[in-house]
mmCIF file of C-alpha atoms in Angstrom:
data_model
loop_
_atom_site.group_PDB
_atom_site.id
_atom_site.type_symbol
_atom_site.label_atom_id
_atom_site.label_comp_id
_atom_site.label_asym_id
_atom_site.label_seq_id
_atom_site.Cartn_x
_atom_site.Cartn_y
_atom_site.Cartn_z
ATOM 1 C CA LEU A 1 88.945 107.049 251.830
ATOM 2 C CA ALA A 2 88.996 104.353 254.500
ATOM 3 C CA ALA A 3 85.771 102.813 253.215
ATOM 4 C CA SER A 4 87.109 102.830 249.662
ATOM 5 C CA MET A 5 90.348 101.161 250.752
ATOM 6 C CA ILE A 6 88.415 98.470 252.658
ATOM 7 C CA LEU A 7 86.288 97.755 249.585
ATOM 8 C CA VAL A 8 89.345 97.612 247.323
ATOM 9 C CA LEU A 9 91.197 95.336 249.719
ATOM 10 C CA ALA A 10 88.190 93.091 250.343
ATOM 11 C CA CYS A 11 87.502 92.621 246.632
ATOM 12 C CA GLY A 12 91.149 92.352 245.680
ATOM 13 C CA ILE A 13 92.249 89.926 248.367
ATOM 14 C CA THR A 14 89.517 87.467 247.487
ATOM 15 C CA SER A 15 90.308 87.578 243.764
ATOM 16 C CA VAL A 16 94.010 88.486 243.540
ATOM 17 C CA GLY A 17 96.812 87.790 245.942
ATOM 18 C CA SER A 18 99.879 88.898 244.051
ATOM 19 C CA LYS A 19 102.162 91.302 245.863
ATOM 20 C CA SER A 20 103.406 92.820 242.599
ATOM 21 C CA TYR A 21 99.827 93.751 241.676
ATOM 22 C CA TRP A 22 99.306 95.563 244.986
ATOM 23 C CA LYS A 23 102.674 97.289 244.738
ATOM 24 C CA ASN A 24 101.832 98.618 241.241
ATOM 25 C CA LEU A 25 98.314 99.577 242.297
ATOM 26 C CA TRP A 26 99.636 101.477 245.308
ATOM 27 C CA LYS A 27 102.188 103.347 243.153
ATOM 28 C CA ARG A 28 99.463 104.286 240.654
ATOM 29 C CA MET A 29 97.201 105.557 243.427
ATOM 30 C CA LEU A 30 100.011 107.720 244.803
ATOM 31 C CA GLY A 31 100.922 108.996 241.357
ATOM 32 C CA GLU A 32 104.426 107.537 241.457
ATOM 33 C CA GLN A 33 103.953 105.508 238.302
ATOM 34 C CA LYS A 34 103.158 106.792 234.811
ATOM 35 C CA ASN A 35 100.317 105.377 232.735
ATOM 36 C CA THR A 36 100.479 101.590 232.737
ATOM 37 C CA VAL A 37 97.968 98.844 232.331
ATOM 38 C CA ILE A 38 98.260 95.893 234.691
ATOM 39 C CA ASN A 39 97.161 92.639 233.128
ATOM 40 C CA VAL A 40 96.280 90.620 236.210
ATOM 41 C CA GLU A 41 95.815 87.417 234.216
ATOM 42 C CA ASP A 42 99.515 86.954 233.469
ATOM 43 C CA MET A 43 100.887 89.837 235.560
ATOM 44 C CA ASP A 44 102.642 91.525 232.639
ATOM 45 C CA THR A 45 102.812 95.296 232.785
ATOM 46 C CA ILE A 46 102.099 96.811 229.398
ATOM 47 C CA LYS A 47 103.074 100.441 228.813
ATOM 48 C CA THR A 48 100.687 102.532 226.779
ATOM 49 C CA GLU A 49 100.466 106.172 225.880
ATOM 50 C CA ASP A 50 97.600 107.521 227.971
ATOM 51 C CA GLY A 51 95.814 104.211 227.540
ATOM 52 C CA GLU A 52 94.821 105.236 224.001
ATOM 53 C CA GLU A 53 95.168 101.802 222.447
ATOM 54 C CA LEU A 54 93.408 99.927 225.222
ATOM 55 C CA ASN A 55 90.676 102.567 225.361
ATOM 56 C CA CYS A 56 90.217 102.263 221.588
ATOM 57 C CA PHE A 57 89.560 98.526 221.808
ATOM 58 C CA TRP A 58 87.207 98.954 224.784
ATOM 59 C CA LYS A 59 85.197 101.454 222.733
ATOM 60 C CA ILE A 60 85.161 99.120 219.726
ATOM 61 C CA SER A 61 83.984 96.224 221.905
ATOM 62 C CA GLU A 62 81.259 98.393 223.373
ATOM 63 C CA ALA A 63 80.097 99.699 219.980
ATOM 64 C CA LEU A 64 80.008 96.233 218.397
ATOM 65 C CA GLY A 65 78.490 94.635 221.480
ATOM 66 C CA ARG A 66 81.170 91.928 221.571
ATOM 67 C CA ASN A 67 84.624 91.518 223.085
ATOM 68 C CA VAL A 68 87.240 91.801 220.350
ATOM 69 C CA VAL A 69 90.713 90.348 219.867
ATOM 70 C CA TYR A 70 93.420 93.003 219.821
ATOM 71 C CA PRO A 71 97.205 93.267 219.460
ATOM 72 C CA ARG A 72 98.838 93.565 222.861
ATOM 73 C CA LYS A 73 102.492 93.668 221.804
ATOM 74 C CA LEU A 74 103.485 96.017 219.001
ATOM 75 C CA PRO A 75 106.926 96.700 217.509
ATOM 76 C CA LYS A 76 108.616 99.844 218.825
ATOM 77 C CA GLU A 77 108.260 101.476 215.399
ATOM 78 C CA MET A 78 104.479 101.006 215.404
ATOM 79 C CA THR A 79 102.048 103.504 216.916
ATOM 80 C CA MET A 80 98.283 103.815 216.759
ATOM 81 C CA LYS A 81 97.203 106.810 214.685
ATOM 82 C CA ASN A 82 93.440 106.602 214.375
ATOM 83 C CA TYR A 83 90.428 104.352 214.646
ATOM 84 C CA GLU A 84 86.858 104.442 213.443
ATOM 85 C CA VAL A 85 83.777 102.411 214.228
ATOM 86 C CA ASP A 86 80.818 102.012 211.897
ATOM 87 C CA GLU A 87 78.066 100.583 214.087
ATOM 88 C CA SER A 88 75.575 100.341 211.215
ATOM 89 C CA GLN A 89 77.926 98.048 209.267
ATOM 90 C CA GLN A 90 79.256 96.464 212.491
ATOM 91 C CA MET A 91 82.834 97.209 211.496
ATOM 92 C CA ALA A 92 85.868 98.906 213.025
ATOM 93 C CA LYS A 93 89.243 99.918 211.619
ATOM 94 C CA VAL A 94 92.363 100.745 213.592
ATOM 95 C CA LEU A 95 95.163 102.455 211.687
ATOM 96 C CA TYR A 96 98.770 102.271 212.839
ATOM 97 C CA ASP A 97 101.923 103.979 211.627
ATOM 98 C CA TYR A 98 104.906 101.681 211.091
ATOM 99 C CA ASN A 99 107.985 103.460 209.711
ATOM 100 C CA GLU A 100 105.739 105.877 207.802
ATOM 101 C CA LYS A 101 103.632 103.024 206.356
ATOM 102 C CA VAL A 102 99.970 102.480 207.233
ATOM 103 C CA ILE A 103 99.048 99.209 208.941
ATOM 104 C CA LEU A 104 95.351 98.253 209.038
ATOM 105 C CA TYR A 105 93.686 96.166 211.725
ATOM 106 C CA ALA A 106 90.060 95.615 210.732
ATOM 107 C CA ILE A 107 87.349 94.042 212.869
ATOM 108 C CA TYR A 108 83.986 93.148 211.421
ATOM 109 C CA LEU A 109 80.967 91.077 212.286
ATOM 110 C CA ASN A 110 79.772 89.223 209.299
ATOM 111 C CA ASP A 111 76.730 87.309 208.212
ATOM 112 C CA GLU A 112 76.200 85.078 205.201
ATOM 113 C CA ASP A 113 75.139 87.964 202.941
ATOM 114 C CA SER A 114 78.071 90.313 203.532
ATOM 115 C CA SER A 115 81.598 90.314 202.189
ATOM 116 C CA TYR A 116 84.901 92.119 202.595
ATOM 117 C CA SER A 117 87.084 92.162 199.514
ATOM 118 C CA GLU A 118 89.948 94.106 197.997
ATOM 119 C CA LYS A 119 91.820 94.448 194.746
ATOM 120 C CA VAL A 120 95.234 92.758 194.833
ATOM 121 C CA ALA A 121 97.764 94.022 192.268
ATOM 122 C CA ASP A 122 100.903 92.725 193.982
ATOM 123 C CA LEU A 123 102.609 89.375 193.415
ATOM 124 C CA LEU A 124 101.850 86.586 195.920
ATOM 125 C CA THR A 125 105.297 85.284 196.970
ATOM 126 C CA ASP A 126 104.613 83.107 200.021
ATOM 127 C CA GLU A 127 101.952 81.731 202.363
ATOM 128 C CA PHE A 128 102.601 80.566 205.905
ATOM 129 C CA ASP A 129 100.884 79.963 209.233
ATOM 130 C CA VAL A 130 101.464 81.657 212.584
ATOM 131 C CA GLU A 131 100.391 79.947 215.809
ATOM 132 C CA ASN A 132 99.401 81.749 218.965
ATOM 133 C CA GLU A 133 97.781 80.610 222.231
ATOM 134 C CA LYS A 134 94.315 80.233 220.664
ATOM 135 C CA GLN A 135 94.597 79.483 216.954
ATOM 136 C CA THR A 136 96.651 79.125 213.796
ATOM 137 C CA ILE A 137 96.450 82.142 211.489
ATOM 138 C CA HIS A 138 97.147 81.905 207.773
ATOM 139 C CA VAL A 139 99.278 84.723 206.325
ATOM 140 C CA MET A 140 99.848 85.712 202.709
ATOM 141 C CA GLU A 141 103.006 87.558 201.647
ATOM 142 C CA TYR A 142 102.959 89.821 198.584
ATOM 143 C CA GLN A 143 105.857 91.646 196.977
ATOM 144 C CA VAL A 144 104.793 95.231 196.428
ATOM 145 C CA ARG A 145 104.958 96.040 192.728
ATOM 146 C CA ASP A 146 108.140 97.882 191.634
ATOM 147 C CA THR A 147 109.687 97.769 195.138
ATOM 148 C CA LYS A 148 111.598 95.403 197.405
ATOM 149 C CA ASP A 149 108.914 95.733 200.114
ATOM 150 C CA TYR A 150 106.573 92.970 201.229
ATOM 151 C CA ARG A 151 102.947 93.343 202.274
ATOM 152 C CA TYR A 152 101.532 90.813 204.703
ATOM 153 C CA VAL A 153 97.842 90.009 205.010
ATOM 154 C CA ALA A 154 96.292 87.849 207.721
ATOM 155 C CA ASN A 155 92.574 87.085 207.855
ATOM 156 C CA PHE A 156 91.177 85.140 210.785
ATOM 157 C CA GLU A 157 87.978 84.567 212.694
ATOM 158 C CA TYR A 158 87.400 84.154 216.409
ATOM 159 C CA GLN A 159 84.014 83.621 218.059
ATOM 160 C CA GLY A 160 82.115 84.777 214.983
ATOM 161 C CA ILE A 161 84.102 87.999 214.520
ATOM 162 C CA HIS A 162 86.344 88.465 211.488
ATOM 163 C CA TYR A 163 89.731 90.174 211.659
ATOM 164 C CA ARG A 164 92.256 91.399 209.135
ATOM 165 C CA LEU A 165 95.805 92.592 209.791
ATOM 166 C CA LYS A 166 97.446 94.068 206.727
ATOM 167 C CA GLY A 167 100.515 96.152 206.005
ATOM 168 C CA ILE A 168 104.055 96.591 204.749
ATOM 169 C CA MET A 169 106.497 95.673 207.496
ATOM 170 C CA LYS A 170 109.192 93.213 208.537
ATOM 171 C CA ARG A 171 107.918 89.648 208.496
ATOM 172 C CA SER A 172 109.245 89.024 212.001
ATOM 173 C CA ASP A 173 107.290 92.022 213.365
ATOM 174 C CA PHE A 174 104.103 90.906 211.608
ATOM 175 C CA GLU A 175 104.447 87.395 213.051
ATOM 176 C CA GLU A 176 105.147 88.787 216.532
ATOM 177 C CA ILE A 177 101.918 90.812 216.470
ATOM 178 C CA LEU A 178 99.893 87.709 215.560
ATOM 179 C CA LYS A 179 101.631 85.570 218.206
ATOM 180 C CA ASN A 180 100.706 88.097 220.902
ATOM 181 C CA LEU A 181 97.035 88.812 220.207
ATOM 182 C CA TYR A 182 94.886 89.268 223.298
ATOM 183 C CA TYR A 183 91.777 87.082 223.383
ATOM 184 C CA PHE A 184 89.014 87.807 225.915
#
């Protein structure tokens, strides 16, 4: 235990000096704090349920052999339900539930010969851009046929990886997700 603590302190003191980091780390080691992820880069504490979401994106990154961009701030109504990785097609899908609607976050590596398309039967009502810390993302808004709901679709690329966020939700929530993407 003493040797482990010396190693942790030696590595941590040379790379991180924040007291709040050590306080949270100490509480986690003693079991006083429930599952949290400490983002040392900006010292925000992000609550997760058993680390499912973060673990999902680590597994996707590992399977695709590349670090992927992922949503780090989700609306309260939105929870991760499932994810799948297809290593042969170099593609991953993360499905979320948002007020009983399915939200898709797709990640795919692409080369010149491949494509990702879909049939669009809804009416395009608006297009707009959302800026975050790394890029501007173009969003298309569609009115869902025979309803008052709107579907938002954002396609973007970062470091050769293609992403798609798509679903029926409040525009403000959709924009907030895109503004708070985590880039490695």
